[in-house]
Structure formats: C-alpha cells, structure tokens
Short mmCIF file of C-alpha atoms in Angstrom, two decimals:
data_model
loop_
_atom_site.label_atom_id
_atom_site.label_comp_id
_atom_site.label_asym_id
_atom_site.label_seq_id
_atom_site.Cartn_x
_atom_site.Cartn_y
_atom_site.Cartn_z
CA MET A 1 -9.84 34.26 -14.10
CA ALA A 2 -12.20 32.67 -11.60
CA THR A 3 -14.21 31.17 -14.47
CA LYS A 4 -11.06 29.69 -16.03
CA ARG A 5 -10.02 28.22 -12.70
CA SER A 6 -13.47 26.71 -12.28
CA GLU A 7 -13.34 25.21 -15.76
CA LEU A 8 -9.90 23.73 -15.11
CA LEU A 9 -11.07 22.19 -11.84
CA GLN A 10 -14.15 20.81 -13.52
CA ARG A 11 -12.07 19.27 -16.30
CA TYR A 12 -9.04 18.10 -14.33
CA GLY A 13 -10.17 18.12 -10.69
CA TYR A 14 -10.50 14.34 -10.48
CA ASP A 15 -7.06 13.89 -12.06
CA LEU A 16 -5.59 16.38 -9.59
CA LEU A 17 -7.11 14.49 -6.66
CA LEU A 18 -5.90 11.04 -7.74
CA GLY A 19 -2.56 12.39 -8.93
CA SER A 20 -1.95 14.17 -5.63
CA ILE A 21 -2.57 10.99 -3.65
CA ALA A 22 -0.26 8.98 -5.93
CA ALA A 23 2.43 11.69 -5.73
CA PHE A 24 2.14 11.71 -1.92
CA TYR A 25 2.83 7.98 -1.88
CA VAL A 26 5.88 8.50 -4.12
CA LEU A 27 7.36 11.24 -1.95
CA MET A 28 6.74 9.40 1.31
CA ALA A 29 7.87 5.97 0.09
CA PRO A 30 10.26 6.57 -2.82
CA TYR A 31 12.21 3.31 -2.52
CA THR A 32 11.45 0.14 -4.44
CA LYS A 33 11.22 -3.62 -3.88
CA VAL A 34 12.72 -6.58 -5.72
CA GLU A 35 9.56 -7.04 -7.84
CA GLU A 36 10.25 -3.65 -9.42
CA SER A 37 13.99 -4.10 -9.73
CA PHE A 38 14.28 -4.92 -13.42
CA ASN A 39 12.36 -1.91 -14.73
CA ILE A 40 13.78 0.46 -12.12
CA GLN A 41 17.37 -0.59 -12.80
CA ALA A 42 16.68 -0.44 -16.55
CA MET A 43 15.32 3.13 -16.25
CA HIS A 44 18.41 4.10 -14.26
CA ASP A 45 20.76 2.61 -16.83
CA ILE A 46 18.93 4.18 -19.78
CA LEU A 47 19.11 7.60 -18.12
CA PHE A 48 22.66 7.40 -16.76
CA HIS A 49 24.55 4.88 -18.94
CA ARG A 50 22.66 5.48 -22.20
CA HIS A 51 24.36 3.59 -25.04
CA HIS A 52 27.04 1.99 -22.80
CA LEU A 53 25.21 -1.31 -22.69
CA ASP A 54 28.02 -3.20 -20.96
CA ASN A 55 27.37 -1.16 -17.80
CA TYR A 56 23.70 -2.16 -17.59
CA ASP A 57 22.59 -3.97 -14.43
CA HIS A 58 20.58 -6.72 -16.15
CA LEU A 59 23.69 -8.22 -17.77
CA GLU A 60 25.22 -8.84 -14.32
CA PHE A 61 21.95 -9.65 -12.54
CA PRO A 62 19.57 -10.99 -15.22
CA GLY A 63 16.92 -12.29 -12.81
CA VAL A 64 14.95 -15.50 -13.14
CA VAL A 65 13.26 -14.55 -16.44
CA PRO A 66 13.99 -11.73 -18.92
CA ARG A 67 11.70 -8.72 -19.21
CA THR A 68 11.11 -6.18 -21.94
CA PHE A 69 12.86 -2.81 -22.08
CA ILE A 70 9.99 -1.13 -23.95
CA GLY A 71 8.28 0.18 -20.83
CA ALA A 72 11.56 1.38 -19.35
CA PHE A 73 12.39 3.25 -22.57
CA LEU A 74 8.97 4.94 -22.58
CA ILE A 75 9.08 6.09 -18.95
CA SER A 76 12.74 7.12 -19.12
CA THR A 77 12.04 9.24 -22.20
CA LEU A 78 9.20 11.03 -20.42
CA ALA A 79 11.32 11.64 -17.32
CA SER A 80 14.56 12.51 -19.13
CA PRO A 81 14.13 16.35 -19.34
CA LEU A 82 13.57 16.61 -15.59
CA VAL A 83 16.38 14.15 -14.81
CA PHE A 84 18.73 16.09 -17.11
CA ALA A 85 17.97 19.31 -15.23
CA MET A 86 18.55 17.56 -11.91
CA ARG A 87 21.91 16.25 -13.06
CA LEU A 88 22.95 19.78 -14.07
CA LEU A 89 21.96 21.00 -10.62
CA GLN A 90 23.79 18.02 -9.04
CA PHE A 91 20.75 16.70 -7.22
CA PRO A 92 21.09 13.25 -5.60
CA LYS A 93 20.03 10.40 -7.88
CA LEU A 94 17.13 9.61 -5.56
CA TYR A 95 15.34 12.59 -7.11
CA ALA A 96 15.68 10.89 -10.50
CA LEU A 97 13.94 7.84 -9.02
CA ILE A 98 11.09 10.08 -7.88
CA SER A 99 10.95 11.57 -11.37
CA VAL A 100 10.62 8.25 -13.19
CA ARG A 101 8.01 7.06 -10.72
CA LEU A 102 5.99 10.23 -11.20
CA ALA A 103 6.29 9.80 -14.98
CA LEU A 104 5.02 6.22 -14.68
CA GLY A 105 2.16 7.40 -12.47
CA SER A 106 1.24 10.03 -15.05
CA VAL A 107 0.97 7.33 -17.73
CA THR A 108 -1.07 5.02 -15.49
CA LEU A 109 -3.46 7.74 -14.33
CA GLY A 110 -3.61 9.23 -17.82
CA THR A 111 -4.97 5.95 -19.17
CA PHE A 112 -7.29 5.73 -16.16
CA ARG A 113 -8.59 9.19 -17.12
CA PHE A 114 -9.47 7.85 -20.57
CA PHE A 115 -11.36 4.97 -18.94
CA ARG A 116 -13.08 7.38 -16.54
CA ILE A 117 -14.28 9.62 -19.37
CA GLN A 118 -15.87 6.64 -21.10
CA VAL A 119 -17.55 5.74 -17.79
CA ARG A 120 -19.00 9.26 -17.62
CA GLN A 121 -20.36 9.06 -21.15
CA LYS A 122 -21.98 5.67 -20.60
CA PHE A 123 -23.10 5.83 -16.96
CA GLY A 124 -23.21 9.56 -16.16
CA HIS A 125 -21.30 12.14 -14.12
CA GLN A 126 -22.42 10.78 -10.76
CA VAL A 127 -21.08 7.28 -11.41
CA GLU A 128 -17.83 8.88 -12.59
CA GLY A 129 -17.63 10.80 -9.31
CA PHE A 130 -18.16 7.69 -7.21
CA LEU A 131 -15.58 5.84 -9.32
CA VAL A 132 -13.03 8.48 -8.30
CA VAL A 133 -14.12 8.35 -4.65
CA VAL A 134 -13.82 4.57 -4.25
CA THR A 135 -10.45 4.64 -6.09
CA ALA A 136 -9.11 7.46 -3.91
CA PHE A 137 -10.20 5.64 -0.73
CA GLN A 138 -8.36 2.47 -1.76
CA PHE A 139 -4.65 2.03 -1.14
CA HIS A 140 -3.22 -0.47 -3.58
CA LEU A 141 -4.21 0.91 -6.99
CA LEU A 142 -2.79 4.40 -6.43
CA PHE A 143 0.19 3.15 -4.44
CA TYR A 144 1.11 0.65 -7.15
CA SER A 145 0.35 3.07 -10.00
CA THR A 146 3.85 4.59 -9.77
CA ARG A 147 5.79 1.38 -9.19
CA GLY A 148 7.90 -0.13 -11.97
CA LEU A 149 6.16 -3.48 -12.08
CA PRO A 150 5.41 -5.17 -15.41
CA ASN A 151 1.85 -5.45 -14.08
CA ILE A 152 1.57 -1.66 -13.84
CA LEU A 153 3.01 -1.13 -17.32
CA ALA A 154 0.38 -3.59 -18.49
CA LEU A 155 -2.31 -1.78 -16.46
CA GLY A 156 -1.97 1.27 -18.69
CA GLY A 157 -2.86 -0.81 -21.74
CA VAL A 158 -5.68 -2.57 -19.87
CA ASN A 159 -7.17 0.81 -18.89
CA LEU A 160 -7.18 1.75 -22.56
CA ALA A 161 -8.76 -1.60 -23.43
CA TYR A 162 -11.52 -1.01 -20.87
CA GLY A 163 -12.11 2.49 -22.24
CA TYR A 164 -12.37 1.35 -25.85
CA TRP A 165 -14.61 -1.52 -24.75
CA LEU A 166 -16.99 0.99 -23.16
CA LYS A 167 -16.68 3.10 -26.31
CA GLN A 168 -17.68 0.06 -28.40
CA LYS A 169 -14.43 0.12 -30.36
CA TYR A 170 -13.99 -3.58 -29.85
CA TYR A 171 -11.09 -4.37 -32.17
CA VAL A 172 -9.04 -1.51 -30.69
CA SER A 173 -9.81 -2.87 -27.22
CA LEU A 174 -8.61 -6.33 -28.25
CA ASN A 175 -5.46 -4.88 -29.79
CA CYS A 176 -4.63 -3.09 -26.52
CA LEU A 177 -4.81 -6.39 -24.67
CA ILE A 178 -2.85 -8.18 -27.40
CA PHE A 179 -0.07 -5.61 -27.08
CA VAL A 180 0.23 -5.84 -23.29
CA ALA A 181 0.05 -9.66 -23.41
CA ILE A 182 2.83 -9.89 -25.99
CA VAL A 183 5.06 -7.16 -24.57
CA PHE A 184 4.47 -6.69 -20.83
CA ARG A 185 2.48 -9.51 -19.22
CA CYS A 186 1.68 -12.76 -20.98
CA ASP A 187 -0.95 -13.51 -18.32
CA MET A 188 -3.18 -10.85 -19.88
CA LEU A 189 -4.11 -13.66 -22.28
CA LEU A 190 -6.37 -14.81 -19.44
CA LEU A 191 -8.30 -11.54 -19.76
CA LEU A 192 -8.06 -11.38 -23.56
CA GLY A 193 -9.60 -14.86 -23.91
CA PRO A 194 -12.84 -14.28 -21.95
CA LEU A 195 -13.30 -10.80 -23.40
CA GLY A 196 -12.72 -11.99 -26.97
CA LEU A 197 -15.10 -14.94 -26.45
CA GLN A 198 -17.81 -12.67 -25.07
CA LEU A 199 -17.44 -10.27 -28.00
CA LEU A 200 -17.70 -13.21 -30.40
CA LEU A 201 -20.80 -14.65 -28.70
CA THR A 202 -22.53 -11.25 -28.71
CA ARG A 203 -21.50 -10.77 -32.36
CA SER A 204 -19.66 -7.56 -31.51
CA VAL A 205 -16.68 -8.96 -33.43
CA SER A 206 -16.21 -11.78 -35.91
CA VAL A 207 -13.50 -14.36 -36.42
CA PHE A 208 -12.69 -12.88 -39.82
CA GLY A 209 -12.59 -9.37 -38.33
CA GLY A 210 -10.30 -10.56 -35.56
CA ILE A 211 -7.88 -12.03 -38.10
CA LYS A 212 -8.11 -8.92 -40.25
CA TYR A 213 -7.67 -6.29 -37.53
CA CYS A 214 -5.71 -8.12 -34.82
CA LEU A 215 -3.35 -10.67 -36.38
CA GLY A 216 -1.18 -8.09 -38.10
CA PHE A 217 -1.02 -6.00 -34.92
CA ALA A 218 0.02 -9.08 -32.93
CA LEU A 219 2.86 -9.82 -35.37
CA LEU A 220 3.92 -6.17 -35.25
CA SER A 221 4.01 -6.29 -31.43
CA ILE A 222 6.12 -9.46 -31.49
CA GLY A 223 8.51 -7.86 -33.97
CA LEU A 224 8.78 -4.72 -31.82
CA THR A 225 9.65 -6.51 -28.60
CA MET A 226 12.01 -8.97 -30.27
CA SER A 227 13.90 -6.28 -32.18
CA ILE A 228 14.43 -4.06 -29.12
CA ASP A 229 14.95 -6.70 -26.46
CA SER A 230 17.25 -8.90 -28.54
CA ILE A 231 19.60 -5.92 -28.75
CA MET A 232 19.35 -5.12 -25.06
CA TRP A 233 19.78 -8.72 -23.89
CA LYS A 234 22.40 -9.52 -26.56
CA ARG A 235 20.58 -12.63 -27.77
CA LEU A 236 17.56 -13.45 -29.91
CA LEU A 237 14.69 -13.06 -27.48
CA TRP A 238 10.94 -12.65 -26.99
CA PRO A 239 10.84 -11.98 -23.23
CA GLU A 240 7.19 -12.70 -22.50
CA PHE A 241 7.30 -16.01 -24.35
CA GLU A 242 10.08 -17.12 -22.01
CA VAL A 243 8.02 -15.89 -19.05
CA PHE A 244 5.01 -17.85 -20.33
CA TRP A 245 7.13 -20.98 -20.73
CA PHE A 246 8.64 -20.61 -17.24
CA ASN A 247 5.41 -19.84 -15.37
CA SER A 248 2.78 -21.80 -17.28
CA VAL A 249 4.45 -24.68 -19.11
CA LEU A 250 7.16 -25.49 -16.53
CA ASN A 251 5.00 -24.17 -13.64
CA ARG A 252 8.17 -22.91 -11.96
CA SER A 253 6.45 -19.88 -10.42
CA SER A 254 5.15 -22.12 -7.60
CA GLU A 255 8.73 -22.19 -6.25
CA TRP A 256 8.00 -18.69 -4.88
CA GLY A 257 5.08 -19.90 -2.76
CA THR A 258 1.55 -21.11 -3.33
CA HIS A 259 -1.95 -20.17 -2.18
CA SER A 260 -5.31 -21.88 -2.26
CA PHE A 261 -7.63 -21.58 -5.25
CA HIS A 262 -9.93 -19.05 -3.54
CA TRP A 263 -7.14 -16.73 -2.30
CA TYR A 264 -7.81 -13.96 -4.83
CA PHE A 265 -11.48 -13.80 -3.83
CA THR A 266 -11.02 -14.20 -0.08
CA SER A 267 -7.81 -12.20 0.49
CA ALA A 268 -6.42 -10.20 -2.44
CA LEU A 269 -9.64 -8.61 -3.69
CA PRO A 270 -10.99 -7.67 -0.24
CA ARG A 271 -7.66 -5.98 0.59
CA SER A 272 -7.36 -4.16 -2.71
CA LEU A 273 -11.01 -3.14 -3.18
CA LEU A 274 -11.99 -2.52 0.48
CA ALA A 275 -15.43 -0.82 0.42
CA ALA A 276 -15.71 -1.50 -3.30
CA TYR A 277 -15.74 -5.27 -2.74
CA PRO A 278 -19.31 -5.63 -1.42
CA LEU A 279 -20.39 -2.68 -3.55
CA PHE A 280 -19.15 -4.27 -6.77
CA MET A 281 -21.21 -7.40 -6.04
CA LEU A 282 -24.25 -5.19 -5.39
CA GLY A 283 -23.61 -3.31 -8.63
CA VAL A 284 -23.77 -6.56 -10.59
CA VAL A 285 -27.22 -7.20 -9.11
CA LEU A 286 -28.55 -3.67 -9.60
CA ASP A 287 -27.45 -2.88 -13.16
CA ARG A 288 -27.65 -5.30 -16.07
CA ARG A 289 -25.08 -3.31 -18.07
CA VAL A 290 -22.46 -3.89 -15.38
CA ARG A 291 -22.73 -7.67 -15.64
CA TYR A 292 -21.62 -7.50 -19.27
CA PHE A 293 -18.40 -5.71 -18.30
CA VAL A 294 -17.65 -7.56 -15.06
CA LEU A 295 -18.12 -11.14 -16.30
CA PRO A 296 -14.90 -11.41 -18.39
CA VAL A 297 -12.91 -9.86 -15.52
CA VAL A 298 -14.29 -12.40 -13.02
CA LEU A 299 -13.45 -15.20 -15.47
CA PHE A 300 -9.93 -13.74 -15.75
CA ILE A 301 -9.45 -14.12 -11.98
CA LEU A 302 -11.00 -17.60 -11.97
CA LEU A 303 -8.58 -18.72 -14.67
CA TYR A 304 -5.67 -17.09 -12.86
CA SER A 305 -6.68 -18.87 -9.65
CA LYS A 306 -5.64 -22.18 -11.19
CA LEU A 307 -1.98 -21.10 -11.01
CA PRO A 308 -0.63 -22.03 -7.53
CA HIS A 309 1.59 -18.95 -7.15
CA LYS A 310 -0.55 -15.90 -6.41
CA GLU A 311 0.15 -12.25 -5.69
CA LEU A 312 -2.16 -9.25 -5.45
CA ARG A 313 -0.28 -7.39 -8.18
CA PHE A 314 -1.13 -10.14 -10.68
CA ILE A 315 -4.81 -9.12 -10.65
CA ILE A 316 -4.38 -5.35 -10.14
CA SER A 317 -5.76 -4.82 -13.67
CA SER A 318 -9.17 -6.08 -12.52
CA VAL A 319 -9.58 -3.26 -9.98
CA PRO A 320 -10.77 -0.46 -12.35
CA MET A 321 -13.65 -2.55 -13.69
CA PHE A 322 -14.68 -3.74 -10.24
CA ASN A 323 -14.55 -0.12 -9.07
CA LEU A 324 -16.92 0.79 -11.91
CA SER A 325 -19.44 -1.76 -10.66
CA ALA A 326 -19.00 -0.42 -7.11
CA ALA A 327 -19.52 3.15 -8.33
CA VAL A 328 -22.79 2.16 -10.04
CA ALA A 329 -24.03 0.63 -6.77
CA ALA A 330 -22.95 3.66 -4.72
CA SER A 331 -24.68 5.99 -7.16
CA ARG A 332 -27.92 4.00 -6.94
CA ILE A 333 -27.79 4.04 -3.13
CA TYR A 334 -27.16 7.79 -3.09
CA ASN A 335 -30.04 8.52 -5.47
CA ASN A 336 -32.48 6.56 -3.30
CA ARG A 337 -31.11 7.69 0.08
CA LYS A 338 -34.38 9.38 1.12
CA LYS A 339 -36.39 6.17 0.82
CA THR A 340 -36.94 4.21 4.04
CA LEU A 341 -34.93 1.06 3.32
CA TRP A 342 -32.29 2.84 1.29
CA LYS A 343 -31.47 5.09 4.27
CA LEU A 344 -29.91 2.04 5.89
CA TYR A 345 -27.96 1.25 2.72
CA ASN A 346 -26.73 4.83 2.60
CA PHE A 347 -25.57 4.59 6.23
CA ILE A 348 -23.75 1.34 5.45
CA LEU A 349 -22.15 2.97 2.38
CA LEU A 350 -20.76 5.82 4.49
CA GLY A 351 -19.48 3.31 7.04
CA LEU A 352 -17.75 1.26 4.35
CA LEU A 353 -16.05 4.34 2.94
CA LEU A 354 -14.81 5.34 6.40
CA ILE A 355 -13.47 1.83 6.96
CA SER A 356 -11.67 2.10 3.61
CA VAL A 357 -9.99 5.31 4.70
CA GLY A 358 -8.84 3.68 7.94
CA CYS A 359 -7.51 0.57 6.19
CA THR A 360 -5.74 2.74 3.61
CA ALA A 361 -4.04 4.76 6.35
CA VAL A 362 -2.82 1.59 8.08
CA SER A 363 -1.61 0.10 4.78
CA PHE A 364 0.31 3.28 3.99
CA MET A 365 2.01 3.36 7.40
CA ALA A 366 3.02 -0.28 7.01
CA SER A 367 4.33 0.34 3.50
CA TYR A 368 6.30 3.38 4.65
CA GLU A 369 8.21 1.08 7.02
CA ASN A 370 8.66 -1.63 4.39
CA TYR A 371 11.86 -0.36 2.71
CA PRO A 372 14.43 -0.49 5.54
CA SER A 373 17.55 -0.88 3.44
CA GLY A 374 16.75 2.26 1.41
CA HIS A 375 16.53 4.25 4.65
CA ALA A 376 19.70 2.58 5.92
CA LEU A 377 21.78 3.52 2.87
CA LYS A 378 20.46 7.09 2.95
CA GLU A 379 21.47 7.44 6.62
CA LEU A 380 24.90 6.00 5.86
CA HIS A 381 25.43 8.55 3.08
CA GLN A 382 24.35 11.40 5.36
CA ASN A 383 26.62 10.36 8.23
CA VAL A 384 29.74 9.71 6.21
CA GLY A 385 29.51 12.37 3.52
CA ASP A 386 32.06 12.09 0.72
CA VAL A 387 35.21 11.96 2.84
CA SER A 388 37.55 8.97 2.54
CA ASP A 389 41.19 8.48 3.53
CA ASN A 390 41.96 5.78 0.99
CA GLY A 391 40.24 7.36 -2.01
CA GLN A 392 37.12 5.25 -2.04
CA ILE A 393 34.28 4.04 0.16
CA LEU A 394 33.29 0.49 -0.69
CA VAL A 395 29.81 -0.63 0.44
CA HIS A 396 28.62 -4.21 0.19
CA ILE A 397 24.83 -4.66 -0.14
CA ASP A 398 23.60 -8.16 0.65
CA THR A 399 20.73 -9.88 -1.16
CA PHE A 400 18.10 -9.05 1.46
CA SER A 401 19.01 -5.35 1.38
CA ALA A 402 19.04 -5.25 -2.42
CA MET A 403 15.50 -6.66 -2.36
CA ASN A 404 14.09 -4.27 0.24
CA GLY A 405 14.66 -0.70 -0.79
CA ILE A 406 17.99 -0.29 -2.59
CA SER A 407 18.35 0.32 -6.31
CA ARG A 408 21.01 2.03 -8.39
CA PHE A 409 19.10 5.28 -7.95
CA CYS A 410 20.10 5.15 -4.27
CA GLU A 411 23.82 5.15 -5.02
CA ASN A 412 26.17 8.15 -4.80
CA GLY A 413 29.05 8.94 -7.11
CA TYR A 414 32.78 8.91 -6.36
CA PRO A 415 34.28 8.13 -3.84
CA TRP A 416 31.41 5.72 -3.16
CA ARG A 417 31.50 2.27 -4.74
CA TYR A 418 29.01 -0.54 -4.30
CA SER A 419 29.08 -4.33 -4.44
CA LYS A 420 26.06 -6.62 -4.71
CA GLU A 421 28.11 -9.81 -4.93
CA GLU A 422 25.92 -12.70 -3.86
CA GLY A 423 26.71 -15.80 -1.81
CA ILE A 424 29.55 -14.46 0.32
CA PRO A 425 29.77 -16.57 3.54
CA LEU A 426 29.71 -14.54 6.76
CA LYS A 427 33.20 -15.75 7.69
CA GLU A 428 34.63 -14.44 4.41
CA TYR A 429 33.72 -10.77 4.95
CA LYS A 430 36.73 -10.26 7.20
CA GLN A 431 38.98 -11.14 4.25
CA ARG A 432 37.41 -8.49 2.03
CA ASN A 433 38.13 -4.78 1.90
CA PHE A 434 34.57 -3.52 2.31
CA THR A 435 34.33 -0.26 4.25
CA TYR A 436 30.66 -0.75 5.13
CA LEU A 437 28.15 -3.56 5.00
CA VAL A 438 24.41 -3.12 4.58
CA SER A 439 23.19 -6.47 5.82
CA GLU A 440 20.34 -8.44 7.36
CA HIS A 441 22.82 -9.93 9.88
CA SER A 442 23.18 -8.23 13.27
CA SER A 443 26.84 -9.21 13.68
CA VAL A 444 29.69 -9.84 11.27
CA ASP A 445 33.28 -10.77 12.28
CA ARG A 446 35.76 -7.86 12.21
CA TYR A 447 32.98 -5.34 11.62
CA GLU A 448 31.30 -3.11 14.17
CA CYS A 449 27.51 -2.65 14.04
CA LEU A 450 27.01 1.09 13.55
CA PHE A 451 23.23 1.34 13.46
CA SER A 452 20.13 -0.61 12.57
CA VAL A 453 16.92 0.32 10.80
CA ASN A 454 13.53 -1.00 11.79
CA GLY A 455 11.09 -2.44 9.31
CA PHE A 456 7.45 -3.43 9.36
CA SER A 457 6.80 -6.78 11.03
CA ARG A 458 3.05 -7.10 11.64
CA ILE A 459 -0.15 -5.29 12.60
CA LEU A 460 -1.26 -5.61 16.21
CA LEU A 461 -4.88 -5.18 17.29
CA GLN A 462 -5.19 -3.43 20.64
CA HIS A 463 -7.70 -1.89 23.04
CA GLY A 464 -8.09 1.89 23.03
CA PHE A 465 -7.24 4.38 20.32
CA PRO A 466 -5.90 3.75 17.77
CA PRO A 467 -7.28 0.21 17.61
CA VAL A 468 -4.30 -1.00 15.57
CA ALA A 469 -0.55 -0.58 16.00
CA LEU A 470 2.38 -1.38 13.78
CA VAL A 471 4.95 -3.74 15.22
CA LYS A 472 8.45 -2.95 13.95
CA LYS A 473 11.72 -4.71 14.53
CA PRO A 474 15.31 -4.29 13.27
CA LYS A 475 15.52 -5.56 9.72
CA VAL A 476 18.73 -4.07 8.32
CA TYR A 477 22.08 -3.49 10.01
CA VAL A 478 24.91 -1.25 8.83
CA HIS A 479 28.41 -2.42 9.83
CA GLY A 480 31.74 -0.63 9.46
CA ASP A 481 35.35 -1.69 9.67
CA GLY A 482 37.63 -0.35 12.39
CA LYS A 483 38.70 2.68 10.36
CA VAL A 484 35.30 4.38 10.51
CA MET A 485 34.75 4.48 14.26
CA ASP A 486 35.83 8.13 14.57
CA ILE A 487 32.35 9.05 13.36
CA LYS A 488 29.65 9.16 16.03
CA TRP A 489 27.10 6.42 15.29
CA ARG A 490 23.83 5.86 17.08
CA GLY A 491 24.51 2.16 17.60
CA CYS A 492 22.37 -0.92 17.07
CA SER A 493 19.28 -1.62 19.11
#
C-alpha cells in the first residue's frame, strides 16, 4: 500500500500541488467578472436551460462581440454529472458555478501536465520540478486557470501546442494553434505566425506540408464553429472572425483603454511571472535550447504590443514557456550552488521565490475582495430567505453589480426574480416595483439602504508588519423598499 501511494505521488504529486492551489482559489473566490460573463452564462444556460434556447442569456445581452459556445459545451459536459447530483440534492446554484470552474481548471492543468511531461523528457526531472515551483509561486496563471475567459480556453490548446513542439510533432503543434485561433482567440495568430515562420526557416516544416496537414484542419475548425455557433446565435456566424474585424480592422478595442507599447514588458509580465521574470531572461542566456522556444513567444508579445488596448490576460498563454526558461535557469543555479559565485545566485534565487510568495498572497487577498456584488447578493439571500408576502421577490441588479461578481449561477429559484435592465435613471426606480436593488449608488429615492459591501480599492505601503495593507471602501449597496424593514439589517457604512 505504501509503495502504491508513493508511486501515485511520484506520478501525480505535481498535479495534486497545482490543482490544490487552483481549487483553493476557486473555493475562496468563486464569483466571476464581466470578462468571464459570456462563457459563464453560457455554461449556466447549457446546464439549466438545455435546449430551451430562447431562455439563454446571450440573446438578451449579446455583448460587444459574439463568442463561441464550443468551450462552454465542453466544460458543461464535463461538469454535468456533478451538477445533476447537486440539483437532485437541491444545492444552491453557486455550487454548480464551483463545479464548472473546477472542470475548466482540470482541462487547463491537464494540458499543462502534458506540456510538463515533455519538459521532463527534454530537460530532465529537475527542470520539471522547478517549472512546478515557479508556477505554484505565481498568482495569475493558477488563479486564471479556472476562469471562463476565452483566453483560458485558448490556453489549453496553447499548452498542447507547446508540448507537441517540444515533442517535435510540429504539424500537430501548428494545428493546435490553428484551432484555438479559429475557435477561441483570433489573436493566437500572432503566436502562430512567428512559430510557423521559425519552423519554416529551420526546415522543421515545409510550405507543402503545411498545406497538406494544416489547411484541411483549418477548414474543419471553421466549419465546426460556424455550424454550432450559427445555431446558438440564430444567424450565420463565425464568432472569431467578427472579433478579429472589431479589434484589428476597426481597432475598436482601444475604446476600452490604451497602454504604452512597452506595457506588457514593464507591467504585465513582471506581475504575472514575478520571480520567473529575471530568471527567464537568465535562462535564455544560459541554455541555447531555450532561445529556440522563447523567441516566437517574445515576438508574439512584441506583435501584440502594437495594439493599443492591453490586458494581462491577453498574453497569459506566454507564461508557461517563460516559466520553462526560468526553470532552466533555476536548475542551473541549484546545480552550481556550492561554487563561490553561484552561492550568491542561489541566495538571490531563494529571495526571489520568497518575494513571489509574498506578492502572490497580496494578490490573492486583493482578488478575494474584488467581487463585492457576489458577496452582496449572497448576504441578501441569507437575510431574506424565501419568504415573500406578495408571492415574489424582485431584485434589480445594476450594470456595475452585474460586472463585479454576479452571474446567473448566483440566482435563487422562486420566489426570487431578477432584473438586469440597463439604463434606468435613478429617479425612475421609485416608479418600479423592485423589492431590492443591488447597486453602486449609496442612495436611491424611496428605497432604504440596508447594507453595503466593501471592495478592493488599492494597496497601501506602510511601516511595520505587514509592510502592505489593502485599502477597502464600499463598492456595492443593497437597498430595499419600505415593506422589507421588519428584517434587521446591519445598515450602510
């Protein structure tokens, strides 16, 4: 028995470590943001509305650009047995949200396992171990790995592409990137281009081979997404082509904010990689093999930097390859730690890893406080229960609240009803029959403020221990009409 346990730990210990951290993030911060809303709402509707397409959220709130349902179908299918059992046991729907996020995390980390195994075969067990360490000590990759972003659905395919690239199955690697570019994220073309060019220049693939092995797969991928998504959106549609047209041709993405050209290298990568950032640059210097794998990824970020609108999640797929380079550097430092000069490098390595742990802890605490409306709706449900004099409890959720923690997974069944009607002027609420309001506004005519929920505002550096503190302030307010004041509320601060 002890031998079997040892073998299981040896085979799956790294997966257990990374999976436990990702699951911890899910359980502690189960709510979702607006960036995840399409896939999360789609998973909810697939699981709870099934073939009743007219009830699906995307038909009422389509968003700026359409997205594919393929990822939502995949994750919902994986989570459906557990969700079915929860529905039989009458668990709150929030547990279904946790289930789909854990299913998505399993897919993401499962593909990362494939990449990690190829790292072990090419660079050795020690580099594999350091790859796991630097990944575990980072925040963003594992925190995002369970979130329903198109970037994370694409990350699974990119992990496979990296693994097949290391395995020297080049056409399979290209096909993985072709699939995610056509179906999930058209911006993966910026990674596919440099990688394909490098493979052509090194004669790892040929133009004729690319046409032979990749063109048919590309057409098949287009046919798959168009056939499924045209049904779901009720019009002839290739979602990622419309996204490409909106973001790249019309350059409309800049309406959501812009950053300088160097922002990915001076802000996003340092925050996401932490200790791995200087280590990855050292790995490029120390190991010639690493340069071959890192160069297309760096070119991917350089090309992406030309787009004015930038977000960390856009380049999350670069993190595994940069972590590989960092792991190679860490392994080299560890192997030479007894040599005079390398003792200093080893000391710096330990310091960087400790700093990573500290930064990860702060990032987690900030993220925990970053979903105020989800906490607000949960507290409202707990305080009110399912008792109503007039047969229903009607809650209005304003746009800010819908973007910061509330999804359909947060809703209760009868007698609760919910409205996400947009653009209602503050003066008009008193003419409506809403029982409760979940709002960013601290006061609304005819409604009493029942309680508020704090959200993360900023990080404050301070003297003493701990050296940093989180500054929180009221972000979401729950208001009730005059009929609900018989319940004891904690009030608004």
